[in-house]
Every structure is written in structure tokens, then in C-alpha cells.
């Protein structure tokens, strides 16, 4: 039950002494509505602001909308020049000097669009109503609100894979956003019209953000060679895998541009690791438990393409990583690059191998695997934390040499670009 509730008009200032439960006042502003005739009607709308000292919040009410802003959060998010560096977008206020028991002494409407708050720590803040109306407690922890994941199996035939034009994506940010949104949702996309110029993939990466630098450099050419430092640079078949599993923080997205394809073999294969993980969680919980809890070591060594120094990369990670909310967050699997050392007792070694083979068999099942032949000028883009890719063997010494140009991007950079385009 609310007690000591006072209401003031727009010109009044509310003085709050934190002894009673609730104080409130309202302002009048005008909304713009359209009548059936198309004429603009201006209607008076009431913004009610309540100071609730019990929950230590300022409550904003307007129609059916109700927003609660904790005192400490409001004080911490003051955007005046002494609390916030606008050009840097960072707080100047030091946490060690922040009074977590701060409370408002005076609250008043500055105009129809903002309120002033005088705080118990002798500071005065001004808050735009728009800032307060955009507040969500709890906020969504999804990278971008409103974007879902859609899992797929073998029904994702070539004609159903989201496909975009390189020209459209490079010339229009709305197409760029649509492409990145599809990549987030499905984990796989095709881009056509890149031609045979190896630098076009780098142009695309620079338009999104910048390539992820790895031990292979900022980009790399996948060609068969007699002195291969990776199985990818041979004509051998590659089992389904994720790339750079030996990095503790692996790249989020892989892009492969087909410059030239071999005549015989080299069929590209893909499977949705998230779908298979959820299937195993439902149908084979024992296997899922091993895959999601036992760290597996992946290793890679060689000479760095830029520094020309020797490196040895090793990372221990479970094949399936779950989030705190019990959702599949990451799939990391590259059997050919697994180290000899294992994190389990001797009696459990065979169980780990059995779980890995069950996982691989599920990926290759006719319900999950998709295969396609990349055409010159096309690029395949996959979520490297979700979609596993591989290829069939091809004739390495044939008259036409297979040439793919590749690079990596990070999801942090991609989501940042998307937020910049959408204003989120």
C-alpha cells in the first residue's frame, strides 16, 4: 500500500526526504497520433514519476509502460561532463568513490524531455526521459535482441542455404546487415559474384570489420603442395571439423572463396554442430555428458607466416561448451589436430573415444550432413563455433588446381558492426 504520495504539476519540484515509502509527481507532454482521416492529432499524455524509497528506485509511468530505475544505477549513469567523457564514451567517476547508498533529495522536471535529480552526495544529474524509457532490468544477454538461431539438418539443401550477392553486400549496408543476420541465424551462407580476384575476400572483411590475424596470417591460400604444413594443403579428405581448435579463443567465422576448383573430387561437406549436440543431449545423455565436460587438447606447431618464428599452439576445451543458461554455446572438434595427452584416467580413455566417434557418426548421418560443390567466384561462410566443415579427397596433381582463399572474422567485431548499423 502506498503512503504519503504527493503529485505536482510540471513546474513544481519534488523534495524527497527518504522516510516515507513513495512520492510521485506527473508531467504533461503531447503525443502525436494519426486520426482515421490522416490528420495529426495532438493528445495530452501524462508521465508519472514516483520516488519509491522502499525499493530505492525512481519509477517512470506513462500509460501501460512502467520502468524502475534503481537510485545507484541512476547515479552511476550520470552523463554530465564531470562524470562521463562523451567523446571516449567512458565513465570518469571512480567506483571506489561511488556511494552505493546514495538517494535523491530533489527531483524536478527540467522540460518535457528530461528530469533533474539532486543527490545526497551533493551532485546534480540530468536524465533524458528517452534514456530512462530504454532501460531494461534484467537486460537481455543475447548479442542482438530479436535474433534467433535456426538449427538445420540435411534438409538444408544448396538452394535453401541463404545466398547473397557480393556486389549488393559491398554497396548497401542493408544487404550487409541481412547477410550477417542470416549468418548469425543459420550459421552458414553463400556469397556469389566474387570473381577470381583473391583480394575480394579481404575487401569484404574490411567492409565488415577487419580480418582476424592468426598463425596463418590475415588471410591464406588453400592449395595442395608437396610440403604441406596442414592437411588442408593436400588432396587428402578432411573429416568434419572446426578450424583453429588449438586457439583458446578461436575465430568465430570462416570465409572460403573458391578461386579455382579441381576437376575430380573436392566436395564440400557441412553439418550443424548445435543441432547434433542438442540431439545427443536428448537421446544419449551419457555421450553428451562426456563431450560437454571432458577437456580435449588440440595442438598445432609450425613457423609463423608473419614473424617467421616457431610456435606451438595448444588449447584444452570440451567438444561441446554449454552456457550458464544451459544452451549450447560453442562446438570445437578437430580430430586430426588432437594432442596425444588426455585429461582422463586410463579407465575412461575408451569412453572418450567412443563419445567422439558417436558425435562424428551423428554429424555424418543422412539426417544431418549436407554436401555441395563450390563454384569459382563463390564464397562459403560458416559460423566456426557451430558449423563443422570438411571435404572429400581430390586429385591434387590434376590439370586444374583447387584454390580456395580464406580468412577469419570474430563475432565480437561482427556484432559491433551490426549494432552500429541498427543503432542497438
XYZ file of C-alpha atoms in Angstrom:
424
model
C 0.000 0.000 0.000
C 1.389 3.401 -0.981
C 1.651 6.066 1.677
C 2.458 9.779 1.581
C 2.007 10.045 -2.162
C 2.171 13.607 -3.498
C 1.508 14.770 -7.052
C 2.782 18.023 -8.544
C 2.378 19.726 -11.874
C 5.182 20.273 -14.398
C 6.500 23.472 -12.797
C 6.871 22.018 -9.334
C 9.925 20.413 -7.826
C 9.623 17.400 -5.560
C 11.745 17.445 -2.426
C 12.337 13.899 -1.194
C 13.350 13.005 2.329
C 13.821 9.215 2.486
C 11.493 8.452 5.361
C 8.216 7.680 3.652
C 7.587 4.908 1.150
C 6.602 6.709 -2.024
C 6.463 10.155 -3.575
C 5.201 10.957 -7.051
C 4.589 13.759 -9.486
C 3.455 13.927 -13.078
C 4.264 15.929 -16.169
C 2.147 16.572 -19.213
C 3.559 16.110 -22.669
C 1.946 15.831 -26.037
C 1.995 12.716 -28.201
C 1.477 12.651 -31.938
C -1.330 10.403 -33.121
C -2.876 9.948 -36.557
C -6.644 10.016 -36.968
C -8.530 7.869 -39.469
C -8.604 10.860 -41.833
C -4.820 11.041 -41.800
C -4.706 14.331 -39.868
C -2.301 14.649 -36.971
C -3.961 14.896 -33.569
C -2.026 16.112 -30.557
C -3.119 14.480 -27.331
C -2.011 15.176 -23.819
C -0.041 12.273 -22.345
C 0.889 12.023 -18.669
C 4.339 10.943 -17.471
C 4.168 9.940 -13.823
C 7.430 9.807 -11.872
C 7.427 8.066 -8.498
C 10.219 8.048 -5.927
C 9.974 4.703 -4.134
C 12.315 4.683 -1.149
C 11.339 1.132 -0.193
C 12.739 -0.397 -3.387
C 15.187 2.517 -3.770
C 14.007 3.241 -7.290
C 12.649 6.059 -9.397
C 9.633 4.689 -11.244
C 8.584 6.088 -14.611
C 4.951 5.504 -15.635
C 3.335 6.501 -18.902
C 0.193 4.703 -19.967
C 0.858 0.950 -19.721
C 4.608 1.469 -19.501
C 6.365 1.167 -16.156
C 10.148 1.461 -15.781
C 12.046 1.103 -12.499
C 15.449 2.782 -12.221
C 17.476 1.998 -9.070
C 18.974 5.006 -7.300
C 22.509 3.624 -7.507
C 22.158 2.830 -11.230
C 20.903 6.343 -11.980
C 23.701 7.986 -10.032
C 26.285 5.729 -11.678
C 24.959 6.570 -15.144
C 25.014 10.332 -14.830
C 26.173 11.764 -18.148
C 27.331 15.206 -17.013
C 30.816 16.356 -18.034
C 32.288 15.645 -14.594
C 31.017 12.038 -14.556
C 31.299 10.990 -18.191
C 33.761 11.547 -21.047
C 31.442 11.836 -24.030
C 33.970 11.524 -26.857
C 35.504 8.396 -25.265
C 32.111 7.011 -24.192
C 33.507 6.123 -20.759
C 32.825 6.922 -17.113
C 35.100 9.355 -15.291
C 33.502 8.520 -11.947
C 35.591 6.102 -9.871
C 33.799 3.117 -8.381
C 35.740 3.435 -5.118
C 34.225 6.916 -4.632
C 30.667 5.902 -5.543
C 28.249 5.935 -2.587
C 26.125 2.809 -3.055
C 23.583 4.162 -0.538
C 23.012 7.376 -2.485
C 19.430 8.667 -2.703
C 17.636 11.631 -4.317
C 16.985 14.795 -2.308
C 15.241 16.772 -5.047
C 13.658 15.636 -8.298
C 12.204 18.004 -10.851
C 11.135 18.127 -14.461
C 13.687 20.118 -16.437
C 11.443 20.161 -19.502
C 9.092 17.741 -21.224
C 12.017 15.501 -22.146
C 14.223 15.235 -19.067
C 14.355 15.262 -15.258
C 16.838 16.754 -12.804
C 17.939 14.867 -9.691
C 19.787 16.365 -6.724
C 21.598 13.560 -4.912
C 22.563 13.024 -1.302
C 26.249 13.126 -2.323
C 25.791 16.824 -3.343
C 25.782 16.043 -7.067
C 23.060 17.074 -9.559
C 22.220 14.959 -12.612
C 20.029 15.447 -15.652
C 18.454 12.412 -17.337
C 16.672 12.397 -20.701
C 13.361 10.558 -20.435
C 14.357 8.579 -23.525
C 17.323 7.113 -21.630
C 15.094 6.007 -18.769
C 12.435 4.586 -21.091
C 15.049 2.409 -22.811
C 16.138 0.791 -19.542
C 15.508 -2.960 -19.141
C 16.035 -4.877 -15.912
C 17.152 -7.549 -16.458
C 18.655 -6.706 -19.827
C 18.936 -9.372 -22.497
C 22.359 -11.007 -22.637
C 21.848 -12.010 -26.258
C 24.345 -10.333 -28.609
C 21.463 -8.796 -30.561
C 17.883 -8.789 -29.297
C 15.306 -10.398 -31.545
C 17.703 -12.629 -33.487
C 17.128 -16.355 -33.079
C 19.108 -19.430 -34.056
C 17.597 -21.900 -36.531
C 19.036 -25.380 -36.475
C 19.141 -27.491 -39.599
C 19.959 -30.923 -40.940
C 20.162 -32.464 -44.380
C 17.025 -30.585 -45.449
C 19.308 -27.545 -45.818
C 19.965 -28.246 -49.475
C 22.059 -25.909 -51.583
C 19.031 -23.983 -52.840
C 17.936 -23.349 -49.228
C 21.258 -22.006 -47.948
C 20.908 -18.208 -47.605
C 22.673 -16.757 -50.642
C 23.717 -13.144 -51.228
C 25.407 -11.082 -53.909
C 28.916 -9.798 -53.224
C 28.060 -6.602 -55.088
C 24.913 -5.996 -53.024
C 26.646 -6.645 -49.706
C 29.557 -4.370 -50.608
C 27.399 -1.493 -51.847
C 24.446 -1.385 -49.441
C 24.532 -1.625 -45.644
C 21.007 -3.025 -45.556
C 22.256 -6.018 -47.579
C 25.338 -6.255 -45.375
C 23.144 -6.402 -42.278
C 20.837 -9.015 -43.857
C 23.809 -11.201 -44.748
C 25.305 -11.003 -41.238
C 21.885 -11.591 -39.671
C 21.433 -14.756 -41.773
C 24.903 -15.900 -40.806
C 24.021 -15.465 -37.135
C 20.707 -17.279 -37.550
C 21.702 -20.229 -39.753
C 25.456 -20.406 -39.254
C 26.042 -20.823 -42.993
C 25.713 -18.581 -46.064
C 26.857 -18.413 -49.671
C 28.129 -15.255 -51.335
C 28.340 -15.201 -55.116
C 29.853 -12.852 -57.666
C 33.340 -12.546 -56.130
C 35.058 -13.453 -59.386
C 38.596 -14.844 -59.405
C 40.389 -11.994 -57.639
C 41.864 -13.320 -54.387
C 41.753 -9.869 -52.752
C 37.954 -9.622 -52.850
C 37.613 -11.620 -49.646
C 39.845 -9.144 -47.829
C 37.781 -6.277 -49.241
C 34.692 -7.937 -47.789
C 36.348 -8.459 -44.404
C 37.461 -4.822 -44.289
C 33.887 -3.718 -45.070
C 32.622 -5.720 -42.104
C 35.470 -5.028 -39.684
C 38.944 -6.473 -40.288
C 40.371 -9.990 -40.708
C 41.369 -11.950 -37.627
C 45.149 -12.334 -37.543
C 46.227 -15.936 -36.852
C 49.354 -18.034 -37.234
C 48.372 -18.299 -40.908
C 48.362 -14.507 -41.323
C 45.415 -12.246 -42.052
C 44.401 -14.469 -44.999
C 45.653 -17.677 -46.559
C 45.565 -19.686 -49.775
C 44.371 -23.292 -49.616
C 46.309 -25.145 -52.309
C 47.794 -28.631 -52.464
C 51.557 -28.653 -52.038
C 54.189 -31.361 -51.641
C 55.490 -29.719 -48.455
C 52.162 -29.259 -46.706
C 52.178 -27.863 -43.172
C 48.486 -28.715 -42.790
C 46.277 -31.483 -44.180
C 44.199 -28.726 -45.794
C 47.124 -28.194 -48.166
C 46.914 -31.727 -49.516
C 44.406 -33.696 -51.577
C 43.509 -35.940 -48.623
C 39.913 -35.986 -47.378
C 39.188 -33.786 -44.349
C 36.742 -35.045 -41.748
C 34.183 -32.603 -40.431
C 35.911 -30.191 -38.081
C 36.060 -26.638 -36.794
C 39.122 -24.556 -37.613
C 41.884 -23.370 -35.294
C 40.671 -25.522 -32.406
C 44.133 -25.077 -30.864
C 43.403 -21.416 -30.008
C 41.922 -20.723 -26.563
C 39.833 -18.027 -28.227
C 39.159 -19.427 -31.680
C 37.888 -17.325 -34.567
C 34.123 -17.017 -34.845
C 33.615 -17.092 -38.620
C 35.476 -18.663 -41.519
C 35.183 -17.413 -45.091
C 36.397 -19.514 -48.047
C 36.391 -18.040 -51.560
C 36.622 -20.546 -54.409
C 39.077 -19.129 -56.944
C 39.518 -22.352 -58.915
C 38.162 -25.843 -58.378
C 39.599 -29.252 -59.162
C 38.006 -31.436 -61.824
C 37.829 -34.579 -59.693
C 36.672 -34.583 -56.066
C 36.826 -31.794 -53.507
C 33.165 -31.897 -52.489
C 32.481 -29.586 -49.517
C 30.609 -31.028 -46.524
C 28.834 -29.300 -43.640
C 26.829 -30.174 -40.508
C 25.145 -28.101 -37.815
C 27.032 -28.944 -34.624
C 24.439 -27.239 -32.409
C 21.636 -29.438 -33.767
C 23.669 -32.615 -33.270
C 24.636 -31.520 -29.748
C 21.005 -30.983 -28.766
C 20.032 -34.317 -30.350
C 22.658 -36.105 -28.264
C 21.601 -34.234 -25.124
C 18.090 -35.578 -25.636
C 18.836 -39.084 -26.952
C 22.236 -40.010 -25.483
C 22.858 -38.051 -22.268
C 25.876 -40.181 -21.283
C 27.719 -39.305 -24.505
C 26.649 -35.692 -24.191
C 27.993 -35.539 -20.638
C 31.440 -36.688 -21.775
C 31.515 -34.320 -24.759
C 30.469 -31.334 -22.654
C 32.686 -31.917 -19.597
C 35.925 -33.613 -20.677
C 38.582 -31.153 -21.943
C 40.307 -32.275 -25.134
C 43.734 -30.968 -26.151
C 44.248 -29.645 -29.683
C 47.733 -28.755 -30.852
C 49.409 -27.112 -33.843
C 53.012 -26.095 -34.431
C 54.970 -24.537 -37.219
C 56.615 -21.332 -38.419
C 54.550 -18.162 -38.119
C 53.743 -16.709 -41.537
C 54.472 -13.131 -40.400
C 57.152 -13.266 -37.693
C 58.839 -16.394 -39.152
C 59.320 -17.672 -35.603
C 58.486 -21.148 -34.331
C 55.201 -21.528 -32.484
C 53.331 -24.291 -30.660
C 49.650 -23.649 -30.005
C 47.694 -25.827 -27.588
C 44.237 -25.398 -26.081
C 42.197 -27.623 -23.780
C 38.446 -27.388 -24.386
C 35.423 -29.688 -24.187
C 33.980 -30.519 -27.596
C 30.633 -29.028 -26.570
C 30.567 -25.945 -24.341
C 27.377 -25.007 -22.547
C 26.334 -21.552 -21.332
C 25.183 -20.728 -17.805
C 21.617 -20.891 -19.106
C 22.205 -24.476 -20.329
C 22.324 -23.617 -24.025
C 24.930 -24.935 -26.447
C 27.394 -22.073 -26.815
C 30.317 -23.493 -28.739
C 31.349 -26.643 -30.607
C 35.077 -27.328 -31.075
C 36.147 -30.515 -32.819
C 39.185 -31.313 -34.962
C 40.182 -34.959 -34.576
C 43.277 -34.689 -36.799
C 44.746 -31.992 -34.550
C 44.134 -33.615 -31.181
C 47.191 -33.957 -28.972
C 48.436 -37.260 -27.560
C 47.836 -36.190 -23.953
C 44.389 -36.728 -22.431
C 42.676 -35.317 -19.348
C 41.087 -38.566 -18.092
C 42.129 -41.672 -16.189
C 43.198 -44.779 -18.118
C 39.883 -46.470 -17.405
C 37.979 -43.616 -19.109
C 40.064 -43.258 -22.282
C 37.943 -45.637 -24.350
C 34.758 -43.875 -23.204
C 36.079 -40.574 -24.578
C 36.932 -42.148 -27.933
C 33.512 -43.779 -28.082
C 31.813 -40.445 -27.368
C 33.842 -38.683 -30.068
C 33.021 -41.365 -32.620
C 29.328 -41.213 -31.716
C 29.438 -37.450 -32.214
C 31.162 -37.788 -35.602
C 28.767 -40.531 -36.746
C 25.849 -38.275 -35.858
C 27.354 -35.411 -37.862
C 27.704 -37.682 -40.892
C 24.247 -39.230 -40.594
C 21.973 -38.750 -43.589
C 19.724 -36.577 -41.406
C 22.478 -34.052 -40.711
C 25.106 -33.905 -43.473
C 24.892 -31.592 -46.465
C 27.298 -31.636 -49.420
C 27.874 -29.220 -52.277
C 30.393 -28.348 -54.945
C 31.723 -24.816 -54.592
C 31.836 -22.981 -57.895
C 34.561 -20.491 -58.875
C 33.529 -16.999 -57.768
C 31.515 -18.297 -54.791
C 32.368 -17.989 -51.125
C 31.038 -20.188 -48.353
C 30.849 -18.539 -44.926
C 30.297 -20.567 -41.744
C 29.997 -19.936 -38.030
C 33.215 -21.626 -36.909
C 31.860 -22.082 -33.363
C 28.828 -24.008 -34.611
C 29.062 -25.448 -38.143
C 31.611 -28.144 -38.878
C 33.042 -28.389 -42.380
C 35.071 -30.932 -44.316
C 35.757 -32.114 -47.839
C 36.160 -35.251 -49.874
C 39.512 -36.146 -51.423
C 40.515 -34.518 -54.694
C 43.144 -35.037 -57.361
C 45.991 -32.799 -56.228
C 48.113 -33.196 -59.348
C 45.362 -32.659 -61.902
C 45.431 -30.182 -64.779
C 43.273 -27.708 -62.810
C 44.484 -26.994 -59.290
C 41.996 -26.395 -56.497
C 42.471 -22.930 -54.972
C 40.441 -21.501 -52.095
C 41.259 -18.180 -50.464
C 40.371 -17.997 -46.782
C 40.292 -15.729 -43.753
C 38.622 -15.429 -40.363
C 36.443 -12.875 -38.570
C 35.495 -12.543 -34.894
C 31.888 -12.448 -33.739
C 32.613 -9.562 -31.370
C 33.582 -7.420 -34.339
C 30.626 -8.623 -36.432
C 28.087 -7.892 -33.690
C 29.687 -4.496 -33.153
C 29.229 -3.683 -36.850
C 25.602 -4.850 -36.730
C 24.842 -2.735 -33.667
C 26.390 0.252 -35.373
C 24.083 -0.234 -38.361
C 20.946 -0.904 -36.334
C 21.527 1.585 -33.528
C 21.169 -1.095 -30.865
